[in-house]
């Protein structure tokens, strides 16, 4: 197919090409729901429940209809699940109509009116991933109409009824996926009344969308003539044998020739030419070449397809598709299995590429997903663990880039941890002369340099300058023109390596000293009373034994120092010669200085006895304090001064529990104002206070002083300002609200241990060079930029990633491709100056289809998350969300227009590599920073915004799509972890136990009907009712289930950059609300559309762009 788009295919359709799948035809498909195309071919379609459909055809629930039938019966919508829909009321306007409420009009985004949705959906066919035609629904006779997105609520429901309209009856059906069984489940919750489908999309949705009032009672009435009406016999019902009936002419397309359906024998009828192609007789039709999407929903017919009518006032469902209750039998909802699923995409990639060796010798090859378990063999391009791009095939011209609007960016994680089975980076030492570089562009020697003239000269791959090869570096070329020592030199044959830097690369041309760590503890009343100070002092005794050290070193070269503070600072002399530590107090916080040089920063091994003594004394020394005010900026200034005096770089670990209110530089006052939320001034809540904080960041970066902040707030702290220094120095911010030692202590200590022990480089400066034709223009990360090219980081650790955006400044060539080199100069924990170089080569193409084929959704969403988090400092959130939706629609519309094979406008066709992009994008718009909700604390929102800025691809992916794993039915005899399920309430079961984690929060959810023996095995309690609140760890019990559950939880905590506190939530308990906001495919608690509604909305936007 041309690219694989997803088209929605009709359910039974055969597998589309390119999609692996099960057998085509109607055979039964796999049982589980698959995404059609995702998984493969569609499932068999189950029939709707009996009784529902008219068509004789399938009655049984799971059977596919007999082949004879028409393509599909309309009623049965693909999924069978919804059988006939009634026609929906007329929409107010057809699909295309403008939204009445634009997505964002509400504070949150509101979705389009229902009708559009539906119809969109229907038209979308979302499901449609496959190309089948949609049929129109059967006549309303059946009672059930399932309208998927329901169109309106029944009259009694509070919404007025709407007159019927052109909707298509089945509108939604198409949505449904092939699977039927599920289909019948309500989406969530009872279908009836007011349920919203998925709820309004963003907050604020409650408001109705305009729509015509419904008409009579049934509301769903059949539309009028133009509607689906069933024009003639063939109309709705298709006469064919049990076919699914075909809608009438105007309806969903009439079967007429180009229509969607032609009733042919069992085919799915063929849509118009080019459209989905018509399948053979029994087939479901295979989509056209590019079209194919997975099979999935049938397509809806165009606008008239079902339109949704707008919700009526008061409609609960506010979002368009809200399901309202229909009058009549309960309605079913759209089948969510028919739309692309992230868990399925992850599983498919693991099956296809897991356990394999990924060799980096091919330019522009797309690596396995970050979630896939694979081994990298460096053969000339950097490992995807260090660099991942949004697309591996850049458009050759700026015009093409502008046309598709796919951002061209690379996410660089220069210090990424490598698994034990991959070779660490080689260190190249050229002695006094230092690394070999191009004379013109200063790029470092790498595999993209072409040796010529018998090996005496080389041409730079970045700027094409011809350079002389230094005498000591000369080597003959072989018959291929390659140097004879090619494989002996990492810089010629590998994508990533390090050079030992010479004194020219050091400050003041002298070798650096090893870095130092200073622990700065807030000893104000709150921290003493909570037991935090004692907890930190006890932990440091063992933690300091594990300071990071270079491989092969007996002990760490890092020096340590200690400061305690409240309104004044206390420095400690812990020189090894002393019997007792000595304290020196600095009370003049306006002019900060370090009162002692010798004895403040010491080697832990030498001064261990004195340090132990100090750590025992600190909690007692301040036990009777009643000082509750603290300073903050002077604490960081003291650290910078200490590093200056010692001529070293390093890191400050600051433990602070309140906003700095004491008279001193950097004093803050409470500026939290919930009235600003959802106004144009909301951005000020996230902007740091300028002045002393901005200056302090610059001083820290200049000295190589990284700041890590551990916050223990009980109220507002102005994290936007306090975390400004860490966020510009490569530091991290950890936050423990309402800290209690017994509940949060272990969580905090795990974070502290990870933070102290992780691999890190100091006093770093990075530059990204590119070959001619494009260049790096924007940089997003926990970094400081003094100019437009040098990225300065006081420190960079294994979890920090920088996202770099590229723009064209000329035309790129398909032959030479595009090259980039990321060079990082830093000081090791031993005090050695090194250069770490990562090289990557990409393809260039004049065909947009190549760009879309080699996109990587996970990197794209990392870029969008960071750019949105930066944009919210300068623009209203509403504008930021609009830009995100518009760009999503533009990217997908460009694909549809230029790369997909022709098909009905009603189909939503997504590029295979981006089919789950809408899920992530919708989730991004529901994250705390992006949702204007007064229920979320400003500090939590500011904290998450800063976290996102430093995240790598795997971290943003997990944050935006948490991992939900069922633990109640796993095989305890094996090591394997159960496969995750989709992040939706529908996947939870009353008798189940599920683990949800997103890298920062972790929940163990217990269904209300969970068997007592499970509770006994895990908690050693007779039943769920005996479980008390605030259990934050599972008891260590000696049974296989308990051991396996604990090993899964501990494994995840170990694997993620941050530790996570385990929250145990019971179904229907109040704390469950917190858990539900992580079910990102559902409607957001604080506003935000469900995935299904968002997809419809985006589809509507795409159609508007295309028309």
Coordinates of N, CA and C in Angstrom, one line a residue, residues 83 103 201 218 298 308 325 378 512 519 880 936 952 1053 1078:
X83 N -26.1 -2.2 16.6 CA -26.8 -2.6 15.6 C -27.5 -1.4 15.2
X103 N -13.0 23.7 19.9 CA -12.4 22.9 20.9 C -12.1 23.6 22.0
X201 N -15.0 16.8 26.3 CA -13.7 16.8 26.1 C -13.1 17.6 27.0
X218 N -38.8 10.0 19.8 CA -37.8 9.1 19.7 C -36.6 9.7 19.4
X298 N -16.0 0.5 9.7 CA -16.4 0.6 8.4 C -16.4 2.0 8.1
X308 N -23.7 13.9 14.0 CA -24.2 13.9 15.2 C -24.9 15.1 15.4
X325 N -28.6 8.9 27.0 CA -29.3 7.7 26.9 C -30.1 7.8 25.8
X378 N 26.9 -0.8 17.8 CA 27.3 0.5 17.2 C 28.2 0.2 16.0
X512 N 41.1 20.2 35.8 CA 40.1 20.4 36.8 C 40.4 19.5 38.0
X519 N 25.9 18.6 51.1 CA 24.6 18.3 51.6 C 24.1 19.5 52.5
X880 N -2.1 27.5 23.5 CA -1.1 26.4 23.3 C -1.9 25.2 22.9
X936 N -6.2 21.8 40.7 CA -4.9 21.3 40.8 C -4.0 22.3 41.5
X952 N 13.6 12.3 28.8 CA 13.9 11.6 27.5 C 12.7 11.0 26.9
X1053 N 10.2 0.1 40.1 CA 10.8 1.2 40.9 C 12.3 1.3 40.6
X1078 N -5.3 9.0 35.7 CA -4.2 8.4 34.9 C -4.8 7.4 33.8

